[in-house]
Amino acid sequence: MSLLSLSEAELRARTSMKWRTYPEDVLPLFVAEMDVLPPRPVVDAVTAAMEIGDTGYPHGTAYAEAYADMAERRWGWRPAPGQMRRAGDVMNAILGLLLGNTSPGDRIVINPPVYPPFWQVIQGYGRRISQVPLTAAGRLDLEGLAAEFAGENKPAAYLLCSPHNPTGTVHTPEELSEVAALCTAYDVVLIVDEIHAVLIDPGTTFTPILSLPRAQNAVVAFSAGKGWNLAAFKGGLYIAGRDAPAVNHLPPLANQSTGQMATLAHTAALAHGQEWVDQVMVEVSANKDLLGRLLAQRLPQVRWQREPGTYLAWLDCSALGLENPARHFLDHAKVALNDGATFGAVYGQFVRINLAANPDLIDRAITRMADSL
Ligand SMILES: Cc1ncc(COP(=O)(O)O)c(C=O)c1O
C-alpha cells in the first residue's frame, strides 16, 4: 500500500502549518511536513504512554541506542554511547553549539541557498554570516571554503547541512573528509545538521560524517523528527566525534527541553520504522520522476536539477520572467511554495516544492502553475 495516498479531504482535517496557513482553495506544497500517516509502532508507543499517564520527563538512553542501532544497520558505523547526548531539537542543538563555542561578532560559514533558520540562528544571536554558496553544479565549494577559512575574516564555526536543504545534494565522503580537514587545519568548529539523513532516494548512499575517520572533529545534530514526520514531537540528539570538544561547551539548560513523548515517538520510529521511511522514499523518488515529466510537458522553462536527498525540489523559475515566482504562484495558481529568497536574498527567482505529497496533488499543482502563466 502506498503511504503518500491520503486524499486532500483527509489532509484538510489537519491543523498543522502546512494545512492551515492558507485558505482551502490553495494547494500547500511548502513547509517540510509529509502527507503521510505515521508508522504504526509510533502511534502505539505514544498511545500506550498516554493510556498509563507516562507523560513526565524523559529518562535513559533508549533514543541514542535506537540511533546507534540504525546507524550500524544502515551505514555500517556505530557511535559509542558516550558520543551521544539528548537535544531539544536540531535547531536548538545548533543554537546551543553556537552559543557555547562562539562569541558575538564571530563569523559562521553557511552554504546558500540554505534552510532559512540557519540564517536566523546566526544573525539572531549577534553572530555574522560568511557565505560560501554551493557551486553552479550544486556542490560544496571546497576551494571557496578554503579561501574563506584562510582569509582575513576567519570564521569561528561552519554550519553544514547534510544532506542539503533545499537542493537535496548528498555530499560525498571525499567532500565531507575535505571539509573536516579544512576545519581542523583552520581551527573552525564543525557543526553538521543531519536531520535529512534517512531521506535518500533508493539505491543512493548517504554518508554520516562521523563514520569518516578524518572527520572526528564534527558535532552532528540529528532528529527523527524529519525522517518520520514527527515535528510535533520536539526531540533530537547531539552526536560528537571522538575529537570534538565543542559538545562539552554547551550553555546551561541546552539539553533539558527534550520531551518524553518525543523520546518515545522518535525511539519507536528509529527502532521500528526503517522500512516505513524506505517506502516513503520509494514513493518520493517516483514523485521526483513525476515532477521531471510534468515540468518537461507543462513548464519547460523551469529548471530543476534532480538530487538524491530529501523530498524537496529546488526550482529555478528565472526564465519565466516573473517578478516574484512564489508570490505569483500563490496569487494566480493558488499553489503555496517556499519563496527562494528566504534561503538567501539572491534566490528570489527560485521556489522550493515539497514532494512528500500525493502524486495527484503534485500533478494538479503543476497544472495550475502552468495555467497561471
Ligand atoms: C535542515 C533542517 N534542519 C533543522 C530542521 C528543523 O529541525 P527541528 O525541528 O528539530 O529544529 C529542519 C526542518 O525542516 C531542516 O530542514
Coordinates of C-alpha atoms and ligand atoms in Angstrom, one line a residue:
M1 CA 0.0 0.0 0.0
S2 CA 1.3 3.4 -0.8
L3 CA 1.9 5.9 2.1
L4 CA 1.6 9.1 0.1
S5 CA -2.0 8.4 -0.8
L6 CA -4.1 10.4 1.7
S7 CA -6.8 12.4 0.0
E8 CA -7.0 16.2 0.1
A9 CA -10.1 15.9 2.3
E10 CA -8.3 13.8 4.8
L11 CA -5.3 16.2 4.9
R12 CA -7.5 19.3 5.3
A13 CA -8.7 17.9 8.6
R14 CA -5.1 18.6 9.9
T15 CA -4.4 21.7 12.0
S16 CA -0.7 22.0 11.3
M17 CA 1.1 24.8 9.5
K18 CA 1.0 23.1 6.1
W19 CA -2.7 22.7 6.1
R20 CA -3.9 25.8 7.9
T21 CA -1.6 28.7 6.8
Y22 CA -3.6 29.2 3.5
P23 CA -7.3 29.1 2.6
E24 CA -8.8 25.9 1.3
D25 CA -8.5 26.9 -2.4
V26 CA -4.7 26.8 -2.1
L27 CA -2.7 23.6 -2.6
P28 CA 0.0 23.7 0.0
L29 CA 3.4 22.2 -1.1
F30 CA 5.6 24.4 1.0
V31 CA 6.7 23.7 4.6
A32 CA 8.6 20.3 5.1
E33 CA 5.7 18.3 6.5
M34 CA 4.9 15.0 4.9
D35 CA 1.4 14.0 3.8
V36 CA 1.6 10.5 5.5
L37 CA 0.2 8.7 8.5
P38 CA 2.9 7.8 11.0
P39 CA 4.3 4.3 11.3
R40 CA 2.0 2.1 13.4
P41 CA 4.7 1.4 16.1
V42 CA 5.0 5.2 16.7
V43 CA 1.2 5.5 17.2
D44 CA 1.2 2.6 19.5
A45 CA 4.1 3.9 21.6
V46 CA 2.5 7.3 22.0
T47 CA -0.9 5.9 22.7
A48 CA 0.4 3.4 25.3
A49 CA 2.2 6.2 27.1
M50 CA -0.9 8.3 27.2
E51 CA -3.0 5.4 28.4
I52 CA -0.8 5.0 31.5
G53 CA 0.0 8.6 32.1
D54 CA 3.6 8.1 31.2
T55 CA 3.9 11.9 30.5
G56 CA 6.7 13.0 32.7
Y57 CA 10.3 13.8 31.9
P58 CA 12.4 11.5 29.7
H59 CA 14.9 9.1 31.3
G60 CA 17.6 6.9 29.9
T61 CA 19.4 6.4 26.7
A62 CA 16.9 4.5 24.5
Y63 CA 16.8 7.2 21.9
A64 CA 20.6 7.2 21.5
E65 CA 20.7 3.4 21.4
A66 CA 18.0 3.3 18.8
Y67 CA 20.0 5.8 16.7
A68 CA 23.2 3.7 17.1
D69 CA 21.3 0.5 16.0
M70 CA 20.1 2.3 12.9
A71 CA 23.5 3.7 12.1
E72 CA 25.0 0.3 12.4
R73 CA 22.4 -1.4 10.2
R74 CA 22.1 1.4 7.7
W75 CA 25.6 2.8 7.4
G76 CA 27.8 0.2 9.0
W77 CA 29.0 2.6 11.7
R78 CA 28.1 2.7 15.4
P79 CA 28.6 5.7 17.6
A80 CA 29.6 4.8 21.2
P81 CA 27.0 5.7 23.9
G82 CA 29.3 8.4 25.3
Q83 CA 29.3 10.2 22.0
M84 CA 25.6 11.0 22.1
R85 CA 23.5 13.4 24.2
R86 CA 19.9 14.4 24.2
A87 CA 19.0 17.6 22.5
G88 CA 15.8 19.7 22.5
D89 CA 15.6 19.6 18.7
V90 CA 18.0 20.2 15.9
M91 CA 17.8 24.0 15.7
N92 CA 18.2 24.3 19.5
A93 CA 21.1 21.9 19.4
I94 CA 22.8 24.2 16.8
L95 CA 21.9 27.2 18.8
G96 CA 23.5 25.7 21.9
L97 CA 26.7 24.8 20.0
L98 CA 26.9 28.3 18.6
L99 CA 26.3 30.0 21.9
G100 CA 28.8 27.7 23.7
N101 CA 31.6 27.8 21.2
T102 CA 31.5 31.3 19.5
S103 CA 31.2 34.9 20.6
P104 CA 29.0 37.8 19.5
G105 CA 30.6 39.2 16.3
D106 CA 32.1 35.9 15.3
R107 CA 31.7 34.7 11.7
I108 CA 29.9 31.5 11.0
V109 CA 30.0 30.0 7.5
I110 CA 26.9 28.6 5.7
N111 CA 26.3 27.4 2.1
P112 CA 23.4 29.3 0.5
P113 CA 20.9 28.6 -0.7
V114 CA 20.2 27.0 2.7
Y115 CA 17.4 26.3 5.2
P116 CA 16.1 29.8 6.5
P117 CA 16.6 29.1 10.2
F118 CA 20.4 28.7 9.5
W119 CA 20.4 32.5 8.8
Q120 CA 18.3 33.2 11.8
V121 CA 20.2 31.2 14.3
I122 CA 23.4 33.1 13.4
Q123 CA 22.1 36.6 12.9
G124 CA 19.5 36.4 15.6
Y125 CA 22.2 35.9 18.2
G126 CA 24.7 38.5 17.2
R127 CA 27.0 36.4 15.1
R128 CA 27.8 37.2 11.5
I129 CA 27.3 35.2 8.4
S130 CA 30.0 34.3 5.9
Q131 CA 28.5 32.9 2.7
V132 CA 30.2 30.2 0.7
P133 CA 27.4 29.4 -1.8
L134 CA 27.0 26.0 -3.4
T135 CA 28.7 25.8 -6.8
A136 CA 26.6 26.2 -10.0
A137 CA 26.6 22.4 -10.1
G138 CA 25.0 22.4 -6.6
R139 CA 28.1 21.0 -4.8
L140 CA 30.1 22.3 -1.8
D141 CA 32.7 24.8 -3.0
L142 CA 35.8 23.3 -1.3
E143 CA 38.1 26.0 -2.8
G144 CA 35.8 28.7 -1.7
L145 CA 35.6 27.2 1.8
A146 CA 39.4 27.0 2.0
A147 CA 39.7 30.7 0.9
E148 CA 37.1 31.8 3.4
F149 CA 38.8 29.9 6.3
A150 CA 42.3 31.3 5.3
G151 CA 41.0 34.9 4.7
E152 CA 41.0 38.0 6.9
N153 CA 37.6 37.3 8.3
K154 CA 38.4 33.9 9.7
P155 CA 35.2 32.1 10.8
A156 CA 34.7 30.6 14.2
A157 CA 32.3 27.8 13.0
Y158 CA 31.0 26.2 9.9
L159 CA 27.3 25.1 9.8
L160 CA 26.9 22.3 7.2
C161 CA 23.6 20.9 6.1
S162 CA 24.0 17.3 5.1
P163 CA 22.0 16.3 3.0
H164 CA 21.4 19.8 1.8
N165 CA 18.1 21.6 2.2
P166 CA 16.7 22.9 -0.2
T167 CA 18.7 21.3 -3.1
G168 CA 18.8 17.7 -1.9
T169 CA 22.5 17.5 -2.6
V170 CA 24.1 14.5 -0.8
H171 CA 27.7 15.3 0.0
T172 CA 30.3 12.6 -0.9
P173 CA 32.7 11.0 1.6
E174 CA 35.5 12.8 -0.2
E175 CA 33.8 16.2 0.2
L176 CA 33.0 15.6 3.8
S177 CA 36.5 14.5 4.6
E178 CA 37.9 17.5 2.9
V179 CA 35.6 19.8 4.8
A180 CA 36.6 18.2 8.1
A181 CA 40.2 18.5 7.3
L182 CA 39.8 22.2 6.5
C183 CA 38.1 22.8 9.8
T184 CA 40.9 21.0 11.6
A185 CA 43.5 23.0 9.8
Y186 CA 42.0 26.4 10.5
D187 CA 40.5 25.6 13.9
V188 CA 36.9 26.1 12.8
V189 CA 34.1 24.4 14.9
L190 CA 32.3 22.0 12.5
I191 CA 28.6 21.6 13.1
V192 CA 26.7 19.3 10.8
D193 CA 22.9 19.1 10.6
E194 CA 22.0 15.5 9.5
I195 CA 18.2 15.8 10.1
H196 CA 17.6 14.6 6.5
A197 CA 20.0 11.6 6.7
V198 CA 17.4 8.9 6.1
L199 CA 15.6 10.8 3.3
I200 CA 17.6 9.4 0.4
D201 CA 16.4 8.1 -2.9
P202 CA 16.6 4.3 -3.1
G203 CA 19.9 3.0 -4.5
T204 CA 21.9 6.1 -3.4
T205 CA 24.1 6.4 -0.3
F206 CA 24.3 8.9 2.5
T207 CA 27.5 9.2 4.5
P208 CA 27.2 10.2 8.1
I209 CA 30.1 12.5 8.6
L210 CA 31.2 10.8 11.8
S211 CA 31.6 7.4 10.0
L212 CA 34.7 9.0 8.4
P213 CA 37.9 8.6 10.3
R214 CA 39.2 12.0 9.3
A215 CA 36.1 13.8 10.4
Q216 CA 36.1 13.2 14.2
N217 CA 36.2 17.0 14.8
A218 CA 32.5 17.2 13.8
V219 CA 29.5 17.6 16.0
V220 CA 26.2 16.3 14.5
A221 CA 22.7 17.4 15.3
F222 CA 20.1 14.7 14.4
S223 CA 16.4 14.2 15.0
A224 CA 14.0 11.6 13.8
G225 CA 11.5 14.5 13.5
K226 CA 12.1 15.0 9.8
G227 CA 12.5 11.4 8.5
W228 CA 9.4 10.2 10.2
N229 CA 7.4 13.4 10.1
L230 CA 7.3 13.9 13.8
A231 CA 7.9 17.6 14.1
A232 CA 5.1 17.7 16.6
F233 CA 7.3 15.8 19.0
K234 CA 10.4 18.0 19.6
G235 CA 13.5 16.0 20.3
G236 CA 16.9 15.2 19.0
L237 CA 20.5 14.1 19.6
Y238 CA 24.0 15.6 19.6
I239 CA 26.5 13.1 18.3
A240 CA 30.1 14.2 18.8
G241 CA 33.2 13.0 17.0
R242 CA 35.9 11.5 19.1
D243 CA 37.8 14.7 18.8
A244 CA 35.0 17.3 19.1
P245 CA 35.3 19.3 22.3
A246 CA 32.6 21.7 21.1
V247 CA 29.9 19.4 22.5
N248 CA 31.4 20.0 26.0
H249 CA 30.8 23.7 25.8
L250 CA 27.1 23.9 25.9
P251 CA 25.3 26.7 27.7
P252 CA 23.2 25.8 30.8
L253 CA 19.8 24.2 30.1
A254 CA 20.8 23.4 26.5
N255 CA 19.7 19.7 26.8
Q256 CA 16.7 20.0 29.1
S257 CA 13.9 20.6 26.6
T258 CA 13.6 17.1 25.1
G259 CA 10.1 15.9 25.7
Q260 CA 9.2 12.5 27.0
M261 CA 6.7 12.0 24.1
A262 CA 9.3 12.9 21.6
T263 CA 11.8 10.5 23.1
L264 CA 9.2 7.7 22.9
A265 CA 7.9 8.6 19.4
H266 CA 11.4 9.1 17.9
T267 CA 12.7 5.9 19.6
A268 CA 9.9 3.9 18.2
A269 CA 10.4 5.4 14.7
L270 CA 14.1 4.6 14.8
A271 CA 13.6 1.1 16.1
H272 CA 10.6 0.0 14.1
G273 CA 10.2 2.5 11.3
Q274 CA 13.1 1.8 9.0
E275 CA 11.1 0.0 6.3
W276 CA 8.5 2.7 6.5
V277 CA 10.9 5.5 5.7
D278 CA 12.4 3.5 2.9
Q279 CA 9.0 3.1 1.4
V280 CA 8.3 6.8 1.8
M281 CA 11.5 7.4 -0.3
V282 CA 10.5 4.9 -2.9
E283 CA 7.3 7.0 -3.4
V284 CA 9.2 10.3 -3.2
S285 CA 11.5 9.1 -5.8
A286 CA 8.5 8.3 -8.0
N287 CA 7.3 11.8 -7.3
K288 CA 10.6 13.2 -8.5
D289 CA 10.2 11.2 -11.7
L290 CA 6.7 12.6 -12.0
L291 CA 7.9 16.2 -11.4
G292 CA 10.5 15.8 -14.1
R293 CA 7.8 14.7 -16.6
L294 CA 5.4 17.4 -15.6
L295 CA 7.9 20.1 -15.8
A296 CA 9.1 18.9 -19.3
Q297 CA 5.5 18.8 -20.5
R298 CA 3.9 21.8 -18.9
L299 CA 6.6 24.2 -17.5
P300 CA 9.6 23.5 -19.8
Q301 CA 11.2 26.9 -18.9
V302 CA 11.6 25.9 -15.2
R303 CA 15.0 24.3 -14.5
W304 CA 15.5 21.6 -11.9
Q305 CA 18.5 19.6 -11.1
R306 CA 17.3 16.3 -9.6
E307 CA 19.3 15.3 -6.5
P308 CA 19.0 12.1 -4.4
G309 CA 18.5 13.7 -1.0
T310 CA 15.3 14.9 0.8
Y311 CA 11.7 15.1 -0.5
L312 CA 12.3 18.8 -1.6
A313 CA 12.9 20.1 -5.1
W314 CA 14.5 23.5 -5.8
L315 CA 13.1 25.0 -8.9
D316 CA 14.8 27.8 -10.9
C317 CA 12.0 29.9 -12.4
S318 CA 14.2 32.7 -13.8
A319 CA 13.2 32.0 -17.4
L320 CA 9.6 32.7 -16.6
G321 CA 10.2 36.4 -16.3
L322 CA 8.1 36.8 -13.1
E323 CA 8.9 39.5 -10.5
N324 CA 8.3 37.1 -7.6
P325 CA 7.6 33.5 -8.7
A326 CA 6.4 32.3 -5.2
R327 CA 4.0 35.2 -4.9
H328 CA 2.8 34.7 -8.5
F329 CA 2.0 31.0 -8.0
L330 CA 0.3 31.7 -4.7
D331 CA -1.9 34.5 -6.1
H332 CA -2.5 33.2 -9.6
A333 CA -2.2 29.4 -9.3
K334 CA -3.3 29.0 -5.7
V335 CA -0.3 26.9 -5.0
A336 CA 1.8 27.6 -1.9
L337 CA 5.6 27.0 -2.4
N338 CA 8.5 28.3 -0.3
D339 CA 9.9 31.6 -1.6
G340 CA 13.6 31.0 -2.7
A341 CA 14.5 34.4 -1.2
T342 CA 14.2 33.0 2.3
F343 CA 17.1 30.6 1.6
G344 CA 19.3 33.6 0.6
A345 CA 18.3 37.0 -0.7
V346 CA 19.7 36.3 -4.3
Y347 CA 17.4 33.3 -4.8
G348 CA 14.2 35.1 -5.3
Q349 CA 13.7 33.5 -8.7
F350 CA 13.7 30.1 -7.1
V351 CA 10.9 28.2 -5.3
R352 CA 11.0 25.1 -3.2
I353 CA 8.4 22.4 -3.6
N354 CA 7.6 19.6 -1.2
L355 CA 7.2 16.2 -2.9
A356 CA 6.2 14.2 0.2
A357 CA 2.7 14.5 -1.2
N358 CA 0.0 12.6 -3.0
P359 CA 1.1 12.5 -6.7
D360 CA -2.3 13.7 -7.7
L361 CA -1.7 16.9 -5.7
I362 CA 1.6 17.4 -7.4
D363 CA 0.1 16.9 -10.8
R364 CA -2.7 19.4 -10.0
A365 CA -0.3 21.9 -8.6
I366 CA 2.0 21.9 -11.7
T367 CA -1.0 22.1 -14.0
R368 CA -2.3 25.1 -12.1
M369 CA 1.1 26.7 -12.2
A370 CA 1.4 26.2 -15.9
D371 CA -2.1 27.6 -16.5
S372 CA -1.3 30.7 -14.4
L373 CA 1.4 31.9 -16.9
Ligands
LIG1 C1 18.0 21.2 7.6 C2 17.0 21.3 8.7 N1 17.4 21.4 10.0 C3 16.5 21.5 11.0 C4 15.2 21.4 10.8 C5 14.2 21.6 12.0 O1 14.5 20.6 12.9 P1 14.0 20.8 14.4 O2 12.5 20.9 14.3 O3 14.4 19.5 15.1 O4 14.7 22.0 15.0 C6 14.7 21.2 9.5 C7 13.2 21.2 9.2 O5 12.8 21.2 8.1 C8 15.6 21.2 8.4 O6 15.2 21.0 7.2

